[in-house]
MMTF fields as JSON, N, C-alpha, C and O atoms, coordinates in Angstrom:
{
  "mmtfVersion": "1.0.0",
  "mmtfProducer": "UNKNOWN",
  "numBonds": 671,
  "numAtoms": 672,
  "numGroups": 168,
  "numChains": 1,
  "numModels": 1,
  "chainsPerModel": [1],
  "groupsPerChain": [168],
  "chainIdList": ["A"],
  "bondAtomList": [4, 2, 8, 6, 12, 10, 16, 14, 20, 18, 24, 22, 28, 26, 32, 30, 36, 34, 40, 38, 44, 42, 48, 46, 52, 50, 56, 54, 60, 58, 64, 62, 68, 66, 72, 70, 76, 74, 80, 78, 84, 82, 88, 86, 92, 90, 96, 94, 100, 98, 104, 102, 108, 106, 112, 110, 116, 114, 120, 118, 124, 122, 128, 126, 132, 130, 136, 134, 140, 138, 144, 142, 148, 146, 152, 150, 156, 154, 160, 158, 164, 162, 168, 166, 172, 170, 176, 174, 180, 178, 184, 182, 188, 186, 192, 190, 196, 194, 200, 198, 204, 202, 208, 206, 212, 210, 216, 214, 220, 218, 224, 222, 228, 226, 232, 230, 236, 234, 240, 238, 244, 242, 248, 246, 252, 250, 256, 254, 260, 258, 264, 262, 268, 266, 272, 270, 276, 274, 280, 278, 284, 282, 288, 286, 292, 290, 296, 294, 300, 298, 304, 302, 308, 306, 312, 310, 316, 314, 320, 318, 324, 322, 328, 326, 332, 330, 336, 334, 340, 338, 344, 342, 348, 346, 352, 350, 356, 354, 360, 358, 364, 362, 368, 366, 372, 370, 376, 374, 380, 378, 384, 382, 388, 386, 392, 390, 396, 394, 400, 398, 404, 402, 408, 406, 412, 410, 416, 414, 420, 418, 424, 422, 428, 426, 432, 430, 436, 434, 440, 438, 444, 442, 448, 446, 452, 450, 456, 454, 460, 458, 464, 462, 468, 466, 472, 470, 476, 474, 480, 478, 484, 482, 488, 486, 492, 490, 496, 494, 500, 498, 504, 502, 508, 506, 512, 510, 516, 514, 520, 518, 524, 522, 528, 526, 532, 530, 536, 534, 540, 538, 544, 542, 548, 546, 552, 550, 556, 554, 560, 558, 564, 562, 568, 566, 572, 570, 576, 574, 580, 578, 584, 582, 588, 586, 592, 590, 596, 594, 600, 598, 604, 602, 608, 606, 612, 610, 616, 614, 620, 618, 624, 622, 628, 626, 632, 630, 636, 634, 640, 638, 644, 642, 648, 646, 652, 650, 656, 654, 660, 658, 664, 662, 668, 666],
  "bondOrderList": [1, 1, 1, 1, 1, 1, 1, 1, 1, 1, 1, 1, 1, 1, 1, 1, 1, 1, 1, 1, 1, 1, 1, 1, 1, 1, 1, 1, 1, 1, 1, 1, 1, 1, 1, 1, 1, 1, 1, 1, 1, 1, 1, 1, 1, 1, 1, 1, 1, 1, 1, 1, 1, 1, 1, 1, 1, 1, 1, 1, 1, 1, 1, 1, 1, 1, 1, 1, 1, 1, 1, 1, 1, 1, 1, 1, 1, 1, 1, 1, 1, 1, 1, 1, 1, 1, 1, 1, 1, 1, 1, 1, 1, 1, 1, 1, 1, 1, 1, 1, 1, 1, 1, 1, 1, 1, 1, 1, 1, 1, 1, 1, 1, 1, 1, 1, 1, 1, 1, 1, 1, 1, 1, 1, 1, 1, 1, 1, 1, 1, 1, 1, 1, 1, 1, 1, 1, 1, 1, 1, 1, 1, 1, 1, 1, 1, 1, 1, 1, 1, 1, 1, 1, 1, 1, 1, 1, 1, 1, 1, 1, 1, 1, 1, 1, 1, 1],
  "groupList": [{"groupName": "UNK", "atomNameList": ["N", "CA", "C", "O"], "elementList": ["N", "C", "C", "O"], "formalChargeList": [0, 0, 0, 0], "bondAtomList": [1, 0, 2, 1, 3, 2], "bondOrderList": [1, 1, 2], "singleLetterCode": "X", "chemCompType": "L-PEPTIDE LINKING"}],
  "groupTypeList": [0, 0, 0, 0, 0, 0, 0, 0, 0, 0, 0, 0, 0, 0, 0, 0, 0, 0, 0, 0, 0, 0, 0, 0, 0, 0, 0, 0, 0, 0, 0, 0, 0, 0, 0, 0, 0, 0, 0, 0, 0, 0, 0, 0, 0, 0, 0, 0, 0, 0, 0, 0, 0, 0, 0, 0, 0, 0, 0, 0, 0, 0, 0, 0, 0, 0, 0, 0, 0, 0, 0, 0, 0, 0, 0, 0, 0, 0, 0, 0, 0, 0, 0, 0, 0, 0, 0, 0, 0, 0, 0, 0, 0, 0, 0, 0, 0, 0, 0, 0, 0, 0, 0, 0, 0, 0, 0, 0, 0, 0, 0, 0, 0, 0, 0, 0, 0, 0, 0, 0, 0, 0, 0, 0, 0, 0, 0, 0, 0, 0, 0, 0, 0, 0, 0, 0, 0, 0, 0, 0, 0, 0, 0, 0, 0, 0, 0, 0, 0, 0, 0, 0, 0, 0, 0, 0, 0, 0, 0, 0, 0, 0, 0, 0, 0, 0, 0, 0],
  "groupIdList": [1, 2, 3, 4, 5, 6, 7, 8, 9, 10, 11, 12, 13, 14, 15, 16, 17, 18, 19, 20, 21, 22, 23, 24, 25, 26, 27, 28, 29, 30, 31, 32, 33, 34, 35, 36, 37, 38, 39, 40, 41, 42, 43, 44, 45, 46, 47, 48, 49, 50, 51, 52, 53, 54, 55, 56, 57, 58, 59, 60, 61, 62, 63, 64, 65, 66, 67, 68, 69, 70, 71, 72, 73, 74, 75, 76, 77, 78, 79, 80, 81, 82, 83, 84, 85, 86, 87, 88, 89, 90, 91, 92, 93, 94, 95, 96, 97, 98, 99, 100, 101, 102, 103, 104, 105, 106, 107, 108, 109, 110, 111, 112, 113, 114, 115, 116, 117, 118, 119, 120, 121, 122, 123, 124, 125, 126, 127, 128, 129, 130, 131, 132, 133, 134, 135, 136, 137, 138, 139, 140, 141, 142, 143, 144, 145, 146, 147, 148, 149, 150, 151, 152, 153, 154, 155, 156, 157, 158, 159, 160, 161, 162, 163, 164, 165, 166, 167, 168],
  "secStructList": [7, 7, 2, 2, 2, 2, 6, 1, 6, 2, 2, 2, 2, 6, 6, 7, 7, 3, 3, 3, 3, 7, 1, 4, 4, 4, 1, 1, 3, 3, 7, 7, 7, 7, 7, 3, 3, 3, 3, 3, 7, 7, 6, 6, 6, 2, 2, 2, 2, 6, 6, 6, 7, 5, 7, 7, 1, 1, 7, 7, 7, 7, 3, 3, 6, 6, 3, 3, 3, 3, 7, 1, 7, 7, 5, 7, 7, 7, 6, 6, 7, 7, 6, 6, 7, 7, 7, 6, 6, 7, 7, 3, 3, 3, 3, 7, 7, 2, 2, 2, 2, 2, 2, 2, 2, 2, 2, 2, 2, 2, 6, 6, 7, 7, 7, 7, 7, 7, 3, 3, 3, 3, 1, 1, 1, 1, 3, 3, 3, 3, 7, 7, 7, 7, 3, 3, 7, 7, 2, 2, 2, 2, 6, 2, 2, 2, 2, 2, 2, 2, 2, 2, 2, 2, 2, 2, 2, 2, 2, 2, 2, 2, 2, 2, 7, 7, 7, 7],
  "xCoordList": [60.561, 61.561, 61.197, 62.425, 61.014, 60.693, 61.504, 61.528, 62.498, 63.252, 64.71, 65.484, 64.55, 66.2, 66.921, 68.085, 65.432, 66.077, 66.001, 66.992, 65.017, 65.245, 65.73, 65.541, 66.698, 68.421, 69.309, 70.135, 69.667, 70.732, 70.113, 70.498, 69.148, 69.314, 69.543, 70.157, 69.287, 69.949, 70.995, 71.267, 72.026, 72.828, 73.898, 75.057, 73.757, 74.03, 74.177, 75.194, 72.814, 72.769, 74.33, 74.966, 74.126, 75.033, 76.322, 77.156, 76.57, 78.308, 79.232, 80.313, 77.701, 78.586, 78.073, 76.89, 78.555, 77.968, 77.985, 77.936, 78.116, 78.683, 77.712, 76.671, 78.761, 77.857, 77.932, 76.976, 79.338, 78.959, 80.143, 81.143, 79.987, 80.803, 81.391, 80.856, 82.606, 83.165, 83.091, 84.216, 81.906, 81.684, 82.739, 83.507, 82.86, 83.56, 84.919, 85.161, 85.657, 86.965, 87.889, 89.034, 86.296, 86.987, 86.648, 86.818, 86.196, 85.634, 87.23, 87.702, 87.477, 88.453, 90.57, 91.667, 90.019, 92.045, 91.838, 90.761, 93.001, 93.729, 93.842, 94.369, 92.854, 93.212, 94.551, 94.284, 95.473, 96.619, 96.591, 96.856, 96.228, 96.347, 95.407, 95.278, 94.482, 93.724, 94.206, 94.791, 93.491, 94.367, 92.924, 92.158, 93.101, 92.172, 92.435, 93.303, 92.043, 92.895, 91.232, 90.145, 91.364, 90.458, 90.895, 91.784, 90.208, 89.462, 89.901, 89.888, 90.111, 89.932, 88.926, 89.157, 87.567, 86.241, 86.106, 86.732, 84.964, 84.489, 83.113, 82.433, 82.885, 81.573, 80.169, 79.478, 79.869, 78.972, 79.566, 79.168, 80.514, 81.13, 80.162, 79.28, 80.517, 80.015, 78.101, 77.182, 78.104, 76.293, 75.806, 74.948, 76.03, 76.069, 75.869, 74.958, 77.529, 77.856, 76.609, 76.05, 76.217, 74.911, 74.508, 74.755, 73.335, 72.561, 72.627, 71.826, 73.728, 73.913, 74.288, 74.112, 74.832, 75.025, 76.603, 77.06, 77.185, 78.344, 78.395, 77.503, 79.772, 79.851, 81.608, 82.538, 81.793, 83.416, 83.661, 84.328, 82.644, 82.663, 84.195, 84.61, 84.65, 85.884, 87.266, 88.37, 86.68, 87.627, 88.584, 88.351, 90.383, 91.568, 92.572, 91.766, 92.816, 94.166, 95.89, 96.595, 96.443, 97.446, 98.504, 98.108, 99.946, 101.01, 102.04, 102.75, 101.969, 102.092, 103.224, 102.905, 104.176, 104.872, 104.687, 104.459, 104.95, 104.74, 103.562, 103.498, 102.727, 100.796, 99.965, 100.232, 98.815, 98.303, 96.327, 95.619, 96.27, 95.791, 94.51, 94.766, 92.998, 91.533, 91.346, 91.298, 91.221, 91.128, 89.548, 88.833, 88.998, 87.64, 86.237, 85.491, 86.241, 84.923, 84.548, 85.23, 83.082, 81.855, 81.18, 80.946, 80.901, 80.329, 79.439, 79.861, 78.372, 77.302, 76.846, 76.294, 76.917, 76.429, 75.701, 75.35, 75.308, 74.372, 73.478, 73.47, 72.697, 70.941, 70.557, 69.688, 70.557, 71.071, 71.547, 71.401, 73.373, 74.344, 74.142, 73.62, 74.528, 74.776, 76.248, 77.033, 76.923, 77.464, 78.415, 79.091, 78.571, 79.88, 80.081, 80.672, 79.266, 79.236, 80.809, 81.546, 80.985, 81.969, 81.773, 80.688, 83.115, 82.855, 82.773, 83.888, 81.786, 81.201, 83.189, 83.628, 83.877, 84.696, 86.42, 87.271, 86.371, 87.456, 88.615, 88.331, 89.674, 90.77, 90.888, 91.183, 90.672, 90.66, 92.255, 92.893, 92.349, 93.861, 92.638, 91.505, 94.014, 94.044, 94.873, 95.979, 94.426, 95.813, 95.524, 94.533, 97.862, 97.873, 99.36, 99.505, 99.826, 100.51, 102.107, 102.072, 103.584, 104.552, 105.132, 105.731, 105.048, 105.966, 104.746, 105.101, 103.588, 102.095, 101.853, 101.457, 102.51, 102.502, 104.538, 104.306, 105.123, 106.131, 106.143, 106.755, 105.689, 105.965, 105.46, 105.979, 103.488, 102.809, 103.101, 102.514, 104.165, 104.432, 106.146, 106.826, 106.303, 107.511, 107.253, 107.746, 106.133, 105.44, 104.377, 104.124, 103.94, 103.249, 104.248, 104.119, 105.451, 106.907, 107.356, 107.583, 107.142, 108.266, 107.196, 107.957, 106.241, 105.708, 104.32, 104.346, 103.059, 102.626, 101.15, 100.289, 101.134, 100.579, 99.786, 100.59, 98.368, 97.144, 96.843, 96.822, 96.52, 95.564, 94.255, 94.138, 92.916, 92.508, 91.001, 91.011, 89.638, 88.769, 87.447, 86.551, 87.961, 87.342, 85.376, 84.375, 85.354, 84.117, 84.941, 86.009, 83.807, 83.288, 82.528, 81.499, 82.741, 82.249, 82.665, 83.755, 80.861, 81.331, 82.148, 82.185, 82.716, 83.377, 83.38, 83.749, 82.925, 82.596, 82.172, 82.199, 81.461, 81.104, 82.526, 82.998, 82.366, 83.812, 84.104, 84.359, 84.281, 84.668, 85.795, 86.804, 85.761, 87.066, 86.899, 85.738, 87.67, 88.021, 88.758, 89.982, 88.103, 89.141, 89.988, 89.603, 90.907, 91.972, 92.462, 93.139, 92.453, 93.741, 94.163, 93.681, 95.695, 96.249, 96.497, 97.572, 96.472, 95.864, 96.355, 96.6, 96.478, 96.391, 95.658, 94.809, 96.213, 95.236, 94.731, 95.501, 93.157, 93.427, 93.237, 92.379, 93.866, 93.625, 92.342, 91.396, 92.25, 90.646, 90.49, 89.713, 91.805, 91.864, 91.555, 91.2, 91.866, 91.934, 90.083, 89.357, 89.573, 88.191, 86.741, 85.589, 87.919, 86.923, 87.165, 86.395, 88.713, 88.562, 87.667, 86.712, 87.837, 87.398, 85.052, 84.283, 84.874, 83.98, 83.229, 82.331, 84.387, 83.917, 83.906, 83.12, 85.474, 85.185, 83.994, 83.512, 83.28, 82.498, 80.92, 80.422, 80.689, 80.166, 80.177, 79.098, 81.952, 81.741, 81.293, 80.842, 81.628, 81.802, 79.542, 79.054, 79.324, 77.826, 76.486, 75.448, 77.072, 76.89, 76.801, 75.842, 78.046, 78.813, 77.565, 76.938, 77.043, 76.775, 75.067, 74.402, 74.847, 73.074, 73.922, 74.128, 74.162, 73.82, 74.155, 73.652, 75.284, 74.766, 73.872, 73.888, 72.696, 72.262, 70.915, 70.294, 70.694, 69.829, 69.499, 68.585, 70.825, 71.077, 70.592, 69.967, 71.297, 70.564, 69.666, 69.476, 68.532, 66.591, 66.021, 64.845, 67.105, 67.229, 66.347, 65.203, 66.165, 65.819, 66.361, 67.584, 66.192, 67.521, 66.634, 65.621, 66.921, 66.312, 68.251, 68.403],
  "yCoordList": [89.221, 89.845, 88.746, 88.658, 88.42, 87.511, 86.434, 86.153, 85.461, 84.812, 85.024, 84.494, 86.5, 86.966, 86.568, 86.184, 86.837, 87.434, 85.902, 85.352, 85.015, 83.772, 82.826, 81.753, 83.085, 82.514, 83.462, 83.382, 84.295, 85.217, 84.404, 83.236, 84.887, 83.825, 82.691, 82.382, 81.85, 80.336, 80.073, 79.426, 81.474, 81.181, 81.481, 81.13, 82.06, 82.21, 82.088, 82.402, 80.911, 80.245, 78.445, 77.728, 78.652, 77.887, 78.392, 77.497, 78.903, 79.556, 80.728, 81.315, 80.599, 81.072, 82.242, 82.317, 83.224, 84.531, 85.863, 86.018, 87.091, 88.322, 88.219, 87.564, 89.923, 90.024, 91.694, 92.348, 92.403, 93.684, 93.688, 93.011, 94.815, 94.861, 96.3, 97.061, 96.499, 98.291, 98.596, 98.388, 99.159, 99.477, 100.186, 99.745, 101.804, 103.117, 101.84, 101.277, 101.572, 101.261, 100.95, 100.936, 100.711, 99.895, 101.076, 101.156, 101.806, 103.846, 104.673, 104.865, 104.917, 106.001, 105.333, 105.885, 103.824, 102.997, 102.199, 102.067, 101.725, 100.297, 100.111, 100.779, 98.403, 97.41, 96.153, 95.382, 96.249, 95.502, 94.11, 93.146, 94.126, 92.046, 92.514, 93.531, 90.241, 91.03, 89.041, 87.978, 89.707, 88.543, 88.65, 89.544, 87.377, 86.503, 86.474, 85.62, 87.165, 86.748, 86.505, 86.403, 86.466, 85.973, 87.08, 87.888, 86.749, 88.002, 87.679, 86.537, 88.426, 87.883, 89.126, 90.296, 88.175, 88.754, 88.221, 87.348, 89.074, 88.488, 87.998, 87.902, 87.832, 86.793, 87.14, 86.42, 88.542, 89.729, 89.928, 89.849, 90.16, 91.656, 90.229, 90.549, 88.458, 88.033, 87.669, 87.508, 87.663, 87.367, 89.278, 89.638, 89.941, 90.889, 91.575, 92.191, 91.014, 90.938, 89.846, 90.018, 88.576, 86.87, 88.084, 88.367, 89.222, 89.914, 91.075, 92.008, 90.899, 91.851, 93.321, 94.279, 93.205, 95.775, 95.422, 95.11, 95.611, 95.667, 97.047, 97.267, 98.12, 99.079, 99.132, 99.151, 99.15, 98.902, 100.219, 100.236, 101.391, 102.51, 103.73, 104.398, 103.597, 104.225, 102.954, 102.98, 102.125, 100.88, 100.754, 100.55, 101.036, 100.647, 99.432, 98.555, 99.304, 98.393, 98.898, 98.992, 99.105, 99.307, 98.422, 97.413, 98.705, 97.174, 97.677, 98.68, 96.821, 97.743, 96.437, 95.272, 96.61, 95.788, 94.381, 93.474, 94.495, 93.254, 92.197, 91.053, 93.034, 92.201, 93.393, 94.584, 92.834, 94.194, 94.192, 93.346, 95.803, 95.792, 96.195, 96.162, 96.607, 96.885, 97.529, 97.074, 98.866, 99.856, 100.178, 99.342, 101.58, 102.162, 101.793, 102.531, 99.945, 99.07, 98.93, 98.554, 99.377, 99.711, 98.324, 98.028, 97.629, 96.66, 97.418, 97.791, 97.422, 97.656, 97.092, 95.998, 97.461, 96.273, 95.154, 94.989, 94.265, 93.67, 93.744, 93.387, 94.215, 94.685, 93.107, 93.745, 92.147, 90.884, 90.647, 89.558, 91.417, 91.617, 92.611, 93.682, 92.06, 93.528, 93.7, 94.232, 93.358, 94.53, 93.57, 94.46, 92.923, 92.308, 92.397, 91.851, 93.411, 93.757, 94.572, 94.865, 94.901, 95.605, 96.651, 96.996, 97.633, 98.749, 99.108, 99.385, 99.156, 99.576, 99.266, 98.253, 100.486, 100.76, 100.835, 101.575, 99.484, 98.714, 98.374, 97.593, 98.779, 97.949, 96.546, 96.17, 95.624, 94.053, 93.953, 94.66, 92.32, 91.889, 91.006, 90.651, 90.824, 90.563, 89.124, 89.295, 87.484, 86.534, 86.575, 86.556, 86.699, 86.407, 85.199, 85.136, 84.77, 84.194, 84.978, 85.848, 84.827, 85.775, 86.158, 87.233, 85.182, 85.563, 86.977, 88.15, 86.569, 87.384, 88.998, 90.019, 88.482, 89.655, 90.323, 91.529, 90.268, 90.995, 91.13, 92.158, 90.501, 90.939, 92.872, 93.893, 92.16, 93.899, 94.755, 95.754, 94.902, 95.302, 95.978, 96.973, 95.388, 96.052, 96.877, 98.005, 96.299, 96.798, 98.32, 99.317, 98.151, 99.13, 100.694, 101.688, 100.423, 100.943, 102.241, 103.336, 100.544, 100.898, 102.159, 103.111, 102.465, 102.583, 103.468, 103.516, 104.198, 105.368, 103.751, 104.023, 102.938, 101.633, 101.593, 101.743, 101.406, 101.633, 100.382, 100.239, 99.102, 98.489, 98.701, 99.278, 98.403, 98.288, 97.593, 96.941, 97.571, 95.657, 96.212, 97.025, 95.417, 95.113, 94.33, 94.974, 93.339, 92.275, 91.235, 90.632, 91.463, 90.638, 89.599, 89.823, 88.39, 87.452, 86.418, 86.48, 84.813, 84.187, 83.034, 83.348, 81.625, 80.667, 80.091, 80.619, 78.819, 77.737, 77.731, 76.635, 79.075, 80.156, 81.046, 81.108, 81.397, 82.225, 83.063, 82.744, 84.156, 85.42, 85.4, 84.947, 85.863, 86.187, 87.444, 87.704, 88.149, 89.471, 89.785, 89.648, 90.23, 89.793, 91.592, 92.717, 91.325, 92.829, 93.79, 94.354, 94.287, 94.001, 95.07, 96.126, 94.636, 96.687, 97.414, 97.374, 98.837, 99.103, 100.662, 101.102, 101.545, 102.474, 103.511, 103.293, 105.071, 105.548, 106.058, 106.001, 106.552, 107.264, 108.535, 109.136, 108.908, 110.351, 110.735, 109.995, 112.184, 112.222, 111.807, 111.055, 112.788, 112.164, 110.786, 110.621, 109.285, 108.516, 108.163, 107.432, 108.608, 108.23, 108.373, 107.978, 109.582, 109.656, 109.116, 109.031, 108.756, 107.619, 106.752, 106.634, 106.055, 105.001, 105.23, 104.771, 105.713, 106.486, 105.751, 104.99, 106.662, 106.846, 105.867, 105.715, 104.741, 104.012, 103.471, 103.337, 103.012, 101.896, 102.528, 101.557, 103.352, 103.894, 103.804, 103.585, 103.983, 103.16, 101.324, 100.573, 101.225, 99.693, 99.972, 100.112, 99.993, 100.179, 100.214, 99.557, 101.32, 101.396, 100.775, 100.576, 100.264, 99.283, 98.162, 97.886, 97.375, 96.354, 96.71, 95.796, 97.231, 98.21, 97.221, 96.08, 98.724, 97.953, 96.493, 96.006, 96.383, 94.596, 94.221, 93.058, 94.197, 93.326, 94.188, 93.488, 95.275, 96.323, 94.956, 94.403, 95.063, 94.26, 93.055, 92.746, 91.74, 91.228, 90.712, 89.92, 91.621, 91.643, 92.059, 91.763, 93.236, 93.223, 94.575, 94.249, 95.78, 96.444, 97.882, 97.775, 98.639, 100.411, 100.766, 100.112, 101.773, 102.374, 103.635, 104.553],
  "zCoordList": [104.677, 105.409, 106.926, 106.944, 107.382, 108.195, 108.581, 109.779, 107.403, 106.67, 107.321, 108.119, 106.192, 106.825, 107.952, 108.073, 109.273, 110.528, 110.652, 110.171, 111.21, 111.358, 111.084, 111.657, 109.845, 109.236, 109.587, 108.677, 110.306, 110.858, 112.213, 112.284, 113.371, 114.243, 114.322, 115.344, 113.609, 113.103, 113.866, 114.877, 112.291, 111.281, 113.422, 113.203, 115.465, 115.695, 116.041, 116.66, 116.374, 117.575, 117.443, 118.216, 115.858, 115.078, 115.574, 115.439, 115.823, 115.788, 114.492, 114.538, 113.034, 111.911, 112.121, 111.79, 112.571, 111.262, 112.256, 113.476, 110.652, 110.887, 111.444, 111.401, 112.72, 113.491, 113.534, 113.952, 112.992, 112.874, 111.871, 112.109, 110.202, 109.382, 109.849, 110.655, 109.162, 109.153, 107.621, 107.167, 106.254, 105.677, 105.198, 104.343, 105.953, 105.53, 105.391, 104.324, 106.645, 106.172, 104.55, 104.098, 104.094, 102.677, 101.619, 100.402, 102.412, 102.368, 101.37, 100.249, 103.042, 103.654, 103.617, 103.704, 103.426, 103.258, 101.881, 101.298, 101.501, 99.919, 101.294, 102.183, 101.264, 102.29, 101.469, 100.548, 101.925, 101.3, 101.666, 100.948, 102.9, 103.787, 105.17, 105.852, 105.122, 105.452, 106.341, 106.133, 107.2, 108.572, 109.798, 110.161, 110.081, 111.013, 112.067, 112.243, 113.318, 115.045, 116.063, 115.496, 117.24, 117.528, 119.254, 119.524, 119.699, 120.697, 122.631, 123.09, 123.148, 124.547, 125.207, 125.514, 125.269, 125.651, 126.938, 127.539, 127.292, 128.605, 128.659, 127.637, 129.273, 129.643, 129.042, 128.321, 129.547, 129.462, 127.22, 126.058, 127.955, 126.055, 125.178, 124.381, 125.494, 123.852, 124.198, 123.395, 124.703, 125.349, 124.951, 125.756, 124.36, 124.166, 122.594, 122.04, 122.117, 120.57, 120.05, 118.967, 121.076, 120.342, 119.562, 118.389, 121.144, 119.738, 119.095, 119.031, 118.604, 117.918, 118.053, 117.3, 119.192, 119.133, 119.639, 120.738, 118.369, 118.329, 117.355, 116.535, 117.582, 116.359, 115.798, 116.605, 114.335, 114.335, 113.065, 112.03, 113.831, 113.963, 113.855, 112.908, 115.173, 115.743, 115.853, 116.399, 115.206, 115.97, 114.783, 113.592, 115.836, 115.848, 115.774, 115.465, 115.789, 116.187, 116.93, 115.925, 117.701, 117.94, 118.563, 119.147, 118.504, 118.675, 120.051, 119.981, 121.233, 122.101, 122.925, 122.688, 123.623, 123.526, 123.394, 124.194, 121.388, 121.224, 121.044, 120.595, 121.56, 121.539, 120.912, 121.074, 120.101, 119.348, 120.415, 120.961, 120.133, 121.27, 120.099, 118.895, 120.658, 119.494, 120.646, 121.789, 120.172, 120.518, 120.253, 119.7, 120.728, 120.751, 119.803, 119.16, 120.081, 119.396, 120.773, 121.726, 120.708, 121.427, 121.302, 120.131, 121.99, 122.483, 123.921, 125.016, 123.45, 124.655, 126.203, 126.09, 127.331, 128.124, 128.0, 126.832, 128.783, 128.725, 129.543, 130.721, 128.926, 129.293, 130.567, 131.163, 131.089, 132.544, 132.749, 133.304, 132.64, 133.615, 135.006, 135.315, 135.309, 136.527, 137.251, 136.465, 138.706, 138.791, 137.424, 136.909, 137.057, 136.068, 134.697, 133.765, 134.998, 133.281, 133.329, 134.271, 130.913, 130.903, 130.508, 130.04, 130.642, 130.404, 128.74, 128.298, 127.824, 126.325, 125.629, 125.085, 125.936, 125.247, 125.196, 124.701, 126.097, 126.79, 125.807, 124.899, 125.862, 124.99, 125.236, 126.371, 124.202, 124.003, 122.991, 122.21, 123.748, 123.423, 122.906, 123.229, 121.449, 119.749, 120.02, 120.534, 119.698, 119.433, 118.086, 117.356, 117.926, 116.087, 117.252, 118.473, 116.57, 116.774, 116.629, 115.758, 117.359, 117.269, 116.305, 116.28, 115.128, 113.537, 113.074, 112.957, 112.912, 112.409, 112.869, 112.306, 114.761, 114.946, 114.426, 114.343, 114.304, 114.299, 113.212, 112.922, 112.198, 110.807, 110.427, 109.974, 111.258, 111.39, 111.737, 111.322, 112.694, 113.971, 112.408, 112.661, 111.483, 110.914, 110.13, 110.136, 109.019, 107.818, 108.571, 107.896, 109.949, 110.036, 110.138, 109.424, 111.522, 111.96, 110.254, 109.739, 110.216, 107.989, 107.448, 107.277, 107.212, 106.176, 106.913, 108.143, 106.157, 107.311, 106.888, 106.051, 107.268, 106.767, 108.613, 109.533, 108.953, 110.489, 110.032, 108.81, 110.982, 111.354, 111.632, 112.713, 110.94, 111.268, 111.007, 109.962, 111.738, 111.977, 110.651, 110.424, 110.277, 109.379, 109.605, 109.29, 110.013, 110.192, 111.715, 111.815, 112.644, 113.286, 113.086, 112.448, 113.48, 112.912, 114.198, 114.768, 114.776, 115.593, 113.984, 112.794, 114.722, 113.825, 114.918, 115.967, 114.784, 115.763, 116.752, 117.31, 117.64, 117.856, 119.624, 120.76, 118.361, 119.253, 118.803, 117.642, 118.95, 117.972, 117.402, 117.942, 116.301, 115.793, 115.052, 114.735, 114.761, 113.94, 112.602, 112.621, 111.321, 109.934, 110.641, 110.323, 111.403, 110.463, 110.043, 110.903, 109.08, 107.858, 107.923, 108.335, 107.238, 106.846, 106.644, 107.243, 105.972, 105.048, 105.298, 106.422, 103.895, 104.436, 103.689, 102.825, 104.251, 103.931, 102.039, 101.08, 101.996, 100.618, 100.592, 101.239, 99.997, 99.184, 99.165, 99.434, 98.77, 98.019, 96.573, 95.986, 96.104, 94.725, 94.058, 92.891, 95.542, 94.99, 95.856, 95.182, 97.023, 96.179, 95.805, 95.99, 94.854, 93.84, 92.282, 91.326, 92.466, 91.334, 91.518, 90.751, 92.513, 93.658, 93.739, 94.584, 93.03, 93.253, 91.306, 90.945, 90.582, 89.185, 88.273, 87.338, 88.82, 88.475, 88.222, 87.097, 89.687, 91.004, 89.057, 88.487, 88.744, 88.339, 87.288, 86.737, 86.105, 85.2, 85.125, 84.259, 86.238, 85.235, 86.099, 84.977, 86.265, 87.009, 85.923, 85.845, 85.147, 83.474, 82.657, 81.91, 82.673, 81.448, 81.735, 80.712, 83.155, 83.666, 83.139, 82.652, 83.198, 82.84, 81.339, 80.925, 81.012, 79.656, 78.242, 77.23, 79.106, 78.2, 79.006, 78.604, 80.223, 80.326, 79.241, 78.44, 79.323, 78.579, 76.909, 76.298, 76.935, 75.113, 74.742, 73.727, 76.609, 76.373, 75.952, 75.029, 77.326, 77.122, 76.101, 75.89, 74.812, 73.167, 74.117, 73.802, 75.002, 75.315, 74.35, 74.435, 73.837, 73.232, 74.052, 74.303, 74.514, 75.507, 75.477, 76.283]
}
């Protein structure tokens, strides 16, 4: 187990590591499209993120006045910070090209689609966010996904048994 932690620390130091993922998003939403975007952060936020303290559970993005803003992303205060510390749930600006923002604005305005963050990671030392254009799932859709996943798991298990020659 010590090797995994060491590799993660080395990856964070090198500038390429996944800091947080929103696993619940793929269960609650049908992902239509993903986009990589930058985030405007202050110094204590990036230091706290590098420690791995970040939560995407209630986060979502909105489009206000032609800009995309990330809301409810929880980055706790940096332990070594003092009066310069940030507020944990402040609204953060996302960095995208104008044509990408316009295209997303049109899609969100037209249908019942929303923008949700899937993953926060470091890329060449800079914090990036994987933003998804998503559509909410109904309860029966979630049940069908669970059923399909269980069937796939059973098929894989049975094929593995046949390859190994186990008749159970």
